[in-house]
Amino acid sequence: MTKWTTARIPDQTGRVAIVTGANTGLGLETAKALAAKGAHVVLAVRNLDKGKAAVDWIARSAPTADLELQQLDLGSLASVRAAADDLKGKFDRIDLLVNNAGVMWPPRQTTADGFELQFGTNHLGHFALTGLLLDRMLTVPGSRVVTVSSQGHRILAAIHFDDLQWERRYNRVAAYGQSKLANLLFTYELQRRLTGHQTTALAAHPGASNTELARHLPGALERLVTPLAQDAALGALPTLRAATDPGALGGQYFGPDGIGETRGYPKVVASSAQSHDADLQRRLWAVSEELTGVTFPVGEALQQA
């Protein structure tokens, strides 16, 4: 069977794609591939100087790329709301939202709103952004929300509703696992709520990829993992397939096809049984709405209709 590569991305001309964390690593490669196929790509980044460098880098390899920058700090709900307002002012339609940005295993820090950094950035920031932009997607045929999770959703992963912000005792690996499990719970619940609409929700994971995300790895672990990791261009393929493959279906999860899903070419993979717990999905959704103050234009009433 032919391996799925960027050569199989259909023409993206006329599509508006927003990619968070697009200034480096997986997000940069995702933005580059989409732009090379004709999409108007918005690089939603926290650091505009790094974003400008990313635009220049993409333009060197794809001179006709249609790119723009949007300032977005997922660790600040005020920034998320401002970015959503800017984007909705510019675009009547959004075809693709790639929730890619993330942090992994940092020392305990909090966002501007007091959330533990990994949960606040990886999940709550993207939850809020998606909810604020979704009305620009619902009437667009083939529109998709793609959220990047991780094999970390299996490692020490649980949703600690009694201490979501890790104020009692912080374990950075478990906190990352919580945030990546939350990405999947969010995707599956969103897809259920999108039933009957033209938008679908999918997820992807990059396997072991050599990106800046690993900058907080302990030295010994970094030396062990780095030789096994694939480059960011390969790591971005599951996201790109989820975003563009005409045969991809809402609720699917893409990852590498190699041993242990650590590297390789994208295929549909399975996530943990916990990630498919519908009660857990609904409970996290309700808590996320409460913490962010963002409600979605699709709800349980529409879901059940």
PDB file of C-alpha atoms in Angstrom, residues 23-260:
ATOM      1  CA  ASN A  23       6.406  29.293  14.126  1.00  0.00           C
ATOM      2  CA  THR A  24       8.358  26.097  14.777  1.00  0.00           C
ATOM      3  CA  GLY A  25       8.364  22.306  14.618  1.00  0.00           C
ATOM      4  CA  LEU A  26       5.193  20.447  13.698  1.00  0.00           C
ATOM      5  CA  GLY A  27       3.149  23.610  13.298  1.00  0.00           C
ATOM      6  CA  LEU A  28       5.674  25.158  10.946  1.00  0.00           C
ATOM      7  CA  GLU A  29       5.768  22.045   8.771  1.00  0.00           C
ATOM      8  CA  THR A  30       1.968  21.867   8.805  1.00  0.00           C
ATOM      9  CA  ALA A  31       1.658  25.496   7.719  1.00  0.00           C
ATOM     10  CA  LYS A  32       4.287  25.028   5.018  1.00  0.00           C
ATOM     11  CA  ALA A  33       2.569  21.987   3.505  1.00  0.00           C
ATOM     12  CA  LEU A  34      -0.858  23.620   3.488  1.00  0.00           C
ATOM     13  CA  ALA A  35       0.492  26.817   1.947  1.00  0.00           C
ATOM     14  CA  ALA A  36       2.365  24.862  -0.713  1.00  0.00           C
ATOM     15  CA  LYS A  37      -0.987  23.387  -1.786  1.00  0.00           C
ATOM     16  CA  GLY A  38      -2.605  26.808  -2.094  1.00  0.00           C
ATOM     17  CA  ALA A  39      -4.317  27.424   1.255  1.00  0.00           C
ATOM     18  CA  HIS A  40      -4.394  30.851   2.843  1.00  0.00           C
ATOM     19  CA  VAL A  41      -2.569  29.979   6.061  1.00  0.00           C
ATOM     20  CA  VAL A  42      -2.756  31.990   9.259  1.00  0.00           C
ATOM     21  CA  LEU A  43       0.190  31.330  11.537  1.00  0.00           C
ATOM     22  CA  ALA A  44      -1.237  31.908  15.009  1.00  0.00           C
ATOM     23  CA  VAL A  45       1.789  32.455  17.241  1.00  0.00           C
ATOM     24  CA  ARG A  46       2.701  33.906  20.605  1.00  0.00           C
ATOM     25  CA  ASN A  47       5.960  35.508  19.457  1.00  0.00           C
ATOM     26  CA  LEU A  48       5.486  37.647  16.348  1.00  0.00           C
ATOM     27  CA  ASP A  49       9.228  37.977  15.677  1.00  0.00           C
ATOM     28  CA  LYS A  50       9.539  34.194  15.504  1.00  0.00           C
ATOM     29  CA  GLY A  51       6.379  34.161  13.434  1.00  0.00           C
ATOM     30  CA  LYS A  52       7.890  36.563  10.916  1.00  0.00           C
ATOM     31  CA  ALA A  53      10.942  34.322  10.656  1.00  0.00           C
ATOM     32  CA  ALA A  54       8.635  31.360  10.021  1.00  0.00           C
ATOM     33  CA  VAL A  55       6.808  33.236   7.260  1.00  0.00           C
ATOM     34  CA  ASP A  56      10.137  34.059   5.625  1.00  0.00           C
ATOM     35  CA  TRP A  57      11.270  30.424   5.884  1.00  0.00           C
ATOM     36  CA  ILE A  58       8.091  29.128   4.243  1.00  0.00           C
ATOM     37  CA  ALA A  59       8.226  31.780   1.544  1.00  0.00           C
ATOM     38  CA  ARG A  60      11.739  30.724   0.557  1.00  0.00           C
ATOM     39  CA  SER A  61      10.543  27.220  -0.316  1.00  0.00           C
ATOM     40  CA  ALA A  62       7.067  28.220  -1.520  1.00  0.00           C
ATOM     41  CA  PRO A  63       7.342  31.710  -3.043  1.00  0.00           C
ATOM     42  CA  THR A  64       3.635  31.832  -3.895  1.00  0.00           C
ATOM     43  CA  ALA A  65       2.564  30.949  -0.349  1.00  0.00           C
ATOM     44  CA  ASP A  66      -0.370  32.986   0.949  1.00  0.00           C
ATOM     45  CA  LEU A  67       0.507  33.618   4.587  1.00  0.00           C
ATOM     46  CA  GLU A  68      -0.335  35.942   7.426  1.00  0.00           C
ATOM     47  CA  LEU A  69       0.408  36.211  11.120  1.00  0.00           C
ATOM     48  CA  GLN A  70      -1.963  36.368  14.067  1.00  0.00           C
ATOM     49  CA  GLN A  71      -0.775  37.054  17.589  1.00  0.00           C
ATOM     50  CA  LEU A  72      -2.102  34.384  19.941  1.00  0.00           C
ATOM     51  CA  ASP A  73      -1.055  33.452  23.458  1.00  0.00           C
ATOM     52  CA  LEU A  74      -2.989  30.325  24.418  1.00  0.00           C
ATOM     53  CA  GLY A  75      -1.938  30.908  28.011  1.00  0.00           C
ATOM     54  CA  SER A  76      -4.136  34.008  28.187  1.00  0.00           C
ATOM     55  CA  LEU A  77      -7.885  33.867  27.660  1.00  0.00           C
ATOM     56  CA  ALA A  78      -7.836  37.593  26.944  1.00  0.00           C
ATOM     57  CA  SER A  79      -5.380  36.951  24.112  1.00  0.00           C
ATOM     58  CA  VAL A  80      -7.482  34.039  22.833  1.00  0.00           C
ATOM     59  CA  ARG A  81     -10.583  36.241  22.741  1.00  0.00           C
ATOM     60  CA  ALA A  82      -8.711  39.081  21.038  1.00  0.00           C
ATOM     61  CA  ALA A  83      -7.291  36.723  18.420  1.00  0.00           C
ATOM     62  CA  ALA A  84     -10.717  35.206  17.766  1.00  0.00           C
ATOM     63  CA  ASP A  85     -12.202  38.667  17.327  1.00  0.00           C
ATOM     64  CA  ASP A  86      -9.440  39.597  14.869  1.00  0.00           C
ATOM     65  CA  LEU A  87      -9.892  36.413  12.869  1.00  0.00           C
ATOM     66  CA  LYS A  88     -13.675  36.679  12.754  1.00  0.00           C
ATOM     67  CA  GLY A  89     -13.293  40.260  11.575  1.00  0.00           C
ATOM     68  CA  LYS A  90     -11.094  39.097   8.687  1.00  0.00           C
ATOM     69  CA  PHE A  91     -12.801  35.879   7.639  1.00  0.00           C
ATOM     70  CA  ASP A  92     -16.414  35.048   6.943  1.00  0.00           C
ATOM     71  CA  ARG A  93     -15.425  31.394   6.662  1.00  0.00           C
ATOM     72  CA  ILE A  94     -12.737  29.197   8.169  1.00  0.00           C
ATOM     73  CA  ASP A  95     -12.068  25.829   6.561  1.00  0.00           C
ATOM     74  CA  LEU A  96      -9.482  24.406   8.919  1.00  0.00           C
ATOM     75  CA  LEU A  97      -8.407  24.990  12.496  1.00  0.00           C
ATOM     76  CA  VAL A  98      -5.307  23.056  13.576  1.00  0.00           C
ATOM     77  CA  ASN A  99      -4.901  23.102  17.350  1.00  0.00           C
ATOM     78  CA  ASN A 100      -1.197  22.294  17.334  1.00  0.00           C
ATOM     79  CA  ALA A 101       0.599  24.501  19.866  1.00  0.00           C
ATOM     80  CA  GLY A 102       1.660  22.969  23.138  1.00  0.00           C
ATOM     81  CA  VAL A 103       4.113  22.686  25.978  1.00  0.00           C
ATOM     82  CA  MET A 104       5.529  19.492  27.487  1.00  0.00           C
ATOM     83  CA  TRP A 105       6.992  18.707  30.884  1.00  0.00           C
ATOM     84  CA  PRO A 106       7.915  22.219  32.086  1.00  0.00           C
ATOM     85  CA  PRO A 107       8.540  23.036  35.732  1.00  0.00           C
ATOM     86  CA  ARG A 108       5.234  23.990  37.320  1.00  0.00           C
ATOM     87  CA  GLN A 109       4.034  27.319  35.981  1.00  0.00           C
ATOM     88  CA  THR A 110       0.652  28.944  35.597  1.00  0.00           C
ATOM     89  CA  THR A 111      -1.019  30.781  32.759  1.00  0.00           C
ATOM     90  CA  ALA A 112      -2.176  34.389  32.954  1.00  0.00           C
ATOM     91  CA  ASP A 113      -5.504  33.058  34.262  1.00  0.00           C
ATOM     92  CA  GLY A 114      -3.949  30.871  36.945  1.00  0.00           C
ATOM     93  CA  PHE A 115      -4.269  27.506  35.180  1.00  0.00           C
ATOM     94  CA  GLU A 116      -1.464  24.945  35.287  1.00  0.00           C
ATOM     95  CA  LEU A 117       0.540  25.728  32.164  1.00  0.00           C
ATOM     96  CA  GLN A 118       0.131  22.434  30.290  1.00  0.00           C
ATOM     97  CA  PHE A 119      -3.591  22.044  30.961  1.00  0.00           C
ATOM     98  CA  GLY A 120      -4.210  25.736  30.369  1.00  0.00           C
ATOM     99  CA  THR A 121      -2.266  25.942  27.112  1.00  0.00           C
ATOM    100  CA  ASN A 122      -2.689  22.516  25.555  1.00  0.00           C
ATOM    101  CA  HIS A 123      -6.368  22.087  26.381  1.00  0.00           C
ATOM    102  CA  LEU A 124      -8.184  25.130  27.766  1.00  0.00           C
ATOM    103  CA  GLY A 125      -6.650  27.650  25.348  1.00  0.00           C
ATOM    104  CA  HIS A 126      -7.553  25.493  22.359  1.00  0.00           C
ATOM    105  CA  PHE A 127     -10.991  24.697  23.771  1.00  0.00           C
ATOM    106  CA  ALA A 128     -11.725  28.416  24.039  1.00  0.00           C
ATOM    107  CA  LEU A 129     -10.298  29.268  20.620  1.00  0.00           C
ATOM    108  CA  THR A 130     -12.316  26.530  18.937  1.00  0.00           C
ATOM    109  CA  GLY A 131     -15.524  27.590  20.624  1.00  0.00           C
ATOM    110  CA  LEU A 132     -15.033  31.224  19.653  1.00  0.00           C
ATOM    111  CA  LEU A 133     -14.266  30.421  15.989  1.00  0.00           C
ATOM    112  CA  LEU A 134     -16.653  27.556  15.374  1.00  0.00           C
ATOM    113  CA  ASP A 135     -19.514  29.669  14.007  1.00  0.00           C
ATOM    114  CA  ARG A 136     -17.249  30.578  11.080  1.00  0.00           C
ATOM    115  CA  MET A 137     -16.861  26.866  10.289  1.00  0.00           C
ATOM    116  CA  LEU A 138     -20.264  25.256  10.738  1.00  0.00           C
ATOM    117  CA  THR A 139     -21.648  26.180   7.323  1.00  0.00           C
ATOM    118  CA  VAL A 140     -18.419  25.448   5.437  1.00  0.00           C
ATOM    119  CA  PRO A 141     -18.529  22.095   3.618  1.00  0.00           C
ATOM    120  CA  GLY A 142     -15.602  19.916   4.602  1.00  0.00           C
ATOM    121  CA  SER A 143     -14.382  22.176   7.398  1.00  0.00           C
ATOM    122  CA  ARG A 144     -12.365  20.463  10.113  1.00  0.00           C
ATOM    123  CA  VAL A 145     -11.009  20.996  13.609  1.00  0.00           C
ATOM    124  CA  VAL A 146      -7.819  18.965  14.070  1.00  0.00           C
ATOM    125  CA  THR A 147      -6.314  18.770  17.544  1.00  0.00           C
ATOM    126  CA  VAL A 148      -2.822  17.411  18.140  1.00  0.00           C
ATOM    127  CA  SER A 149      -2.605  14.954  21.020  1.00  0.00           C
ATOM    128  CA  SER A 150       0.240  12.615  21.990  1.00  0.00           C
ATOM    129  CA  GLN A 151       1.093   9.121  23.086  1.00  0.00           C
ATOM    130  CA  GLY A 152       1.502  10.939  26.387  1.00  0.00           C
ATOM    131  CA  HIS A 153      -2.274  10.603  26.779  1.00  0.00           C
ATOM    132  CA  ARG A 154      -1.525   7.041  27.934  1.00  0.00           C
ATOM    133  CA  ILE A 155       1.236   7.835  30.449  1.00  0.00           C
ATOM    134  CA  LEU A 156       0.097   8.498  34.036  1.00  0.00           C
ATOM    135  CA  ALA A 157      -2.931  10.094  32.398  1.00  0.00           C
ATOM    136  CA  ALA A 158      -6.154  10.940  34.193  1.00  0.00           C
ATOM    137  CA  ILE A 159      -8.348  14.002  34.536  1.00  0.00           C
ATOM    138  CA  HIS A 160      -7.776  15.105  38.118  1.00  0.00           C
ATOM    139  CA  PHE A 161     -11.060  16.928  38.708  1.00  0.00           C
ATOM    140  CA  ASP A 162     -10.201  17.298  42.391  1.00  0.00           C
ATOM    141  CA  ASP A 163      -6.972  19.155  41.501  1.00  0.00           C
ATOM    142  CA  LEU A 164      -6.982  20.124  37.817  1.00  0.00           C
ATOM    143  CA  GLN A 165      -4.329  22.789  38.336  1.00  0.00           C
ATOM    144  CA  TRP A 166      -1.922  20.540  40.259  1.00  0.00           C
ATOM    145  CA  GLU A 167      -1.825  22.826  43.278  1.00  0.00           C
ATOM    146  CA  ARG A 168      -1.308  20.037  45.809  1.00  0.00           C
ATOM    147  CA  ARG A 169       1.473  18.052  44.202  1.00  0.00           C
ATOM    148  CA  TYR A 170       2.921  18.617  40.743  1.00  0.00           C
ATOM    149  CA  ASN A 171       4.058  15.808  38.470  1.00  0.00           C
ATOM    150  CA  ARG A 172       5.005  17.293  35.119  1.00  0.00           C
ATOM    151  CA  VAL A 173       4.702  13.995  33.224  1.00  0.00           C
ATOM    152  CA  ALA A 174       1.257  13.263  34.643  1.00  0.00           C
ATOM    153  CA  ALA A 175       0.166  16.865  34.048  1.00  0.00           C
ATOM    154  CA  TYR A 176       1.200  16.537  30.409  1.00  0.00           C
ATOM    155  CA  GLY A 177      -0.691  13.255  30.197  1.00  0.00           C
ATOM    156  CA  GLN A 178      -3.782  14.959  31.593  1.00  0.00           C
ATOM    157  CA  SER A 179      -3.592  17.716  28.984  1.00  0.00           C
ATOM    158  CA  LYS A 180      -3.127  15.294  26.089  1.00  0.00           C
ATOM    159  CA  LEU A 181      -5.945  13.043  27.303  1.00  0.00           C
ATOM    160  CA  ALA A 182      -8.064  16.186  27.497  1.00  0.00           C
ATOM    161  CA  ASN A 183      -7.279  16.898  23.828  1.00  0.00           C
ATOM    162  CA  LEU A 184      -8.820  13.563  22.845  1.00  0.00           C
ATOM    163  CA  LEU A 185     -11.797  13.783  25.181  1.00  0.00           C
ATOM    164  CA  PHE A 186     -12.490  17.220  23.701  1.00  0.00           C
ATOM    165  CA  THR A 187     -12.193  15.971  20.118  1.00  0.00           C
ATOM    166  CA  TYR A 188     -14.577  13.061  20.595  1.00  0.00           C
ATOM    167  CA  GLU A 189     -17.157  15.135  22.465  1.00  0.00           C
ATOM    168  CA  LEU A 190     -16.913  17.903  19.871  1.00  0.00           C
ATOM    169  CA  GLN A 191     -17.443  15.413  17.056  1.00  0.00           C
ATOM    170  CA  ARG A 192     -20.565  14.088  18.766  1.00  0.00           C
ATOM    171  CA  ARG A 193     -21.925  17.611  19.083  1.00  0.00           C
ATOM    172  CA  LEU A 194     -21.133  18.329  15.427  1.00  0.00           C
ATOM    173  CA  THR A 195     -23.455  15.580  14.221  1.00  0.00           C
ATOM    174  CA  GLY A 196     -25.632  17.052  11.476  1.00  0.00           C
ATOM    175  CA  HIS A 197     -23.215  19.887  10.737  1.00  0.00           C
ATOM    176  CA  GLN A 198     -20.698  20.225   7.915  1.00  0.00           C
ATOM    177  CA  THR A 199     -17.726  20.473  10.280  1.00  0.00           C
ATOM    178  CA  THR A 200     -15.873  17.463  11.675  1.00  0.00           C
ATOM    179  CA  ALA A 201     -13.410  17.047  14.535  1.00  0.00           C
ATOM    180  CA  LEU A 202     -10.343  14.805  14.291  1.00  0.00           C
ATOM    181  CA  ALA A 203      -7.139  14.255  16.249  1.00  0.00           C
ATOM    182  CA  ALA A 204      -3.564  13.270  15.473  1.00  0.00           C
ATOM    183  CA  HIS A 205      -0.304  12.523  17.199  1.00  0.00           C
ATOM    184  CA  PRO A 206       3.236  12.845  15.809  1.00  0.00           C
ATOM    185  CA  GLY A 207       4.892   9.878  17.464  1.00  0.00           C
ATOM    186  CA  ALA A 208       8.423  10.688  18.608  1.00  0.00           C
ATOM    187  CA  SER A 209       9.427  13.826  16.744  1.00  0.00           C
ATOM    188  CA  ASN A 210      12.499  15.972  17.100  1.00  0.00           C
ATOM    189  CA  THR A 211      11.069  19.409  17.882  1.00  0.00           C
ATOM    190  CA  GLU A 212      11.445  22.207  20.429  1.00  0.00           C
ATOM    191  CA  LEU A 213       8.596  20.642  22.401  1.00  0.00           C
ATOM    192  CA  ALA A 214      11.181  18.317  23.936  1.00  0.00           C
ATOM    193  CA  ARG A 215      13.278  21.135  25.389  1.00  0.00           C
ATOM    194  CA  HIS A 216      12.213  20.278  28.958  1.00  0.00           C
ATOM    195  CA  LEU A 217      13.201  16.614  28.710  1.00  0.00           C
ATOM    196  CA  PRO A 218      15.816  15.588  31.286  1.00  0.00           C
ATOM    197  CA  GLY A 219      19.246  15.343  29.657  1.00  0.00           C
ATOM    198  CA  ALA A 220      19.577  11.559  29.924  1.00  0.00           C
ATOM    199  CA  LEU A 221      16.122  10.979  28.470  1.00  0.00           C
ATOM    200  CA  GLU A 222      16.739  13.479  25.681  1.00  0.00           C
ATOM    201  CA  ARG A 223      19.939  11.656  24.699  1.00  0.00           C
ATOM    202  CA  LEU A 224      17.989   8.382  24.615  1.00  0.00           C
ATOM    203  CA  VAL A 225      14.966   9.663  22.682  1.00  0.00           C
ATOM    204  CA  THR A 226      16.562  12.016  20.141  1.00  0.00           C
ATOM    205  CA  PRO A 227      18.265   9.331  18.006  1.00  0.00           C
ATOM    206  CA  LEU A 228      14.925   7.485  17.750  1.00  0.00           C
ATOM    207  CA  ALA A 229      12.887  10.538  16.822  1.00  0.00           C
ATOM    208  CA  GLN A 230      11.809  11.402  13.289  1.00  0.00           C
ATOM    209  CA  ASP A 231      12.077  14.908  11.914  1.00  0.00           C
ATOM    210  CA  ALA A 232       9.275  17.447  12.200  1.00  0.00           C
ATOM    211  CA  ALA A 233       8.238  17.082   8.551  1.00  0.00           C
ATOM    212  CA  LEU A 234       7.404  13.404   9.107  1.00  0.00           C
ATOM    213  CA  GLY A 235       5.909  14.137  12.504  1.00  0.00           C
ATOM    214  CA  ALA A 236       3.473  16.593  10.914  1.00  0.00           C
ATOM    215  CA  LEU A 237       2.073  14.018   8.470  1.00  0.00           C
ATOM    216  CA  PRO A 238      -0.631  12.606  10.793  1.00  0.00           C
ATOM    217  CA  THR A 239      -1.927  16.136  11.385  1.00  0.00           C
ATOM    218  CA  LEU A 240      -1.869  16.888   7.672  1.00  0.00           C
ATOM    219  CA  ARG A 241      -3.685  13.691   6.806  1.00  0.00           C
ATOM    220  CA  ALA A 242      -6.373  14.396   9.417  1.00  0.00           C
ATOM    221  CA  ALA A 243      -6.670  17.913   7.992  1.00  0.00           C
ATOM    222  CA  THR A 244      -6.798  17.137   4.277  1.00  0.00           C
ATOM    223  CA  ASP A 245      -7.434  13.492   3.408  1.00  0.00           C
ATOM    224  CA  PRO A 246     -10.833  13.413   1.639  1.00  0.00           C
ATOM    225  CA  GLY A 247     -11.470   9.994   3.146  1.00  0.00           C
ATOM    226  CA  ALA A 248     -10.828  11.007   6.757  1.00  0.00           C
ATOM    227  CA  LEU A 249     -13.866  10.842   9.013  1.00  0.00           C
ATOM    228  CA  GLY A 250     -14.904  12.826  12.056  1.00  0.00           C
ATOM    229  CA  GLY A 251     -13.694  11.255  15.282  1.00  0.00           C
ATOM    230  CA  GLN A 252     -10.708   9.521  13.686  1.00  0.00           C
ATOM    231  CA  TYR A 253      -7.248   9.640  15.274  1.00  0.00           C
ATOM    232  CA  PHE A 254      -4.127   9.519  13.092  1.00  0.00           C
ATOM    233  CA  GLY A 255      -0.610   8.558  14.100  1.00  0.00           C
ATOM    234  CA  PRO A 256       2.556   6.959  12.659  1.00  0.00           C
ATOM    235  CA  ASP A 257       2.389   3.410  11.328  1.00  0.00           C
ATOM    236  CA  GLY A 258       5.733   2.232  12.762  1.00  0.00           C
ATOM    237  CA  ILE A 259       6.398   0.065  15.792  1.00  0.00           C
ATOM    238  CA  GLY A 260       4.791   1.597  18.861  1.00  0.00           C
TER     239      GLY A 260
END
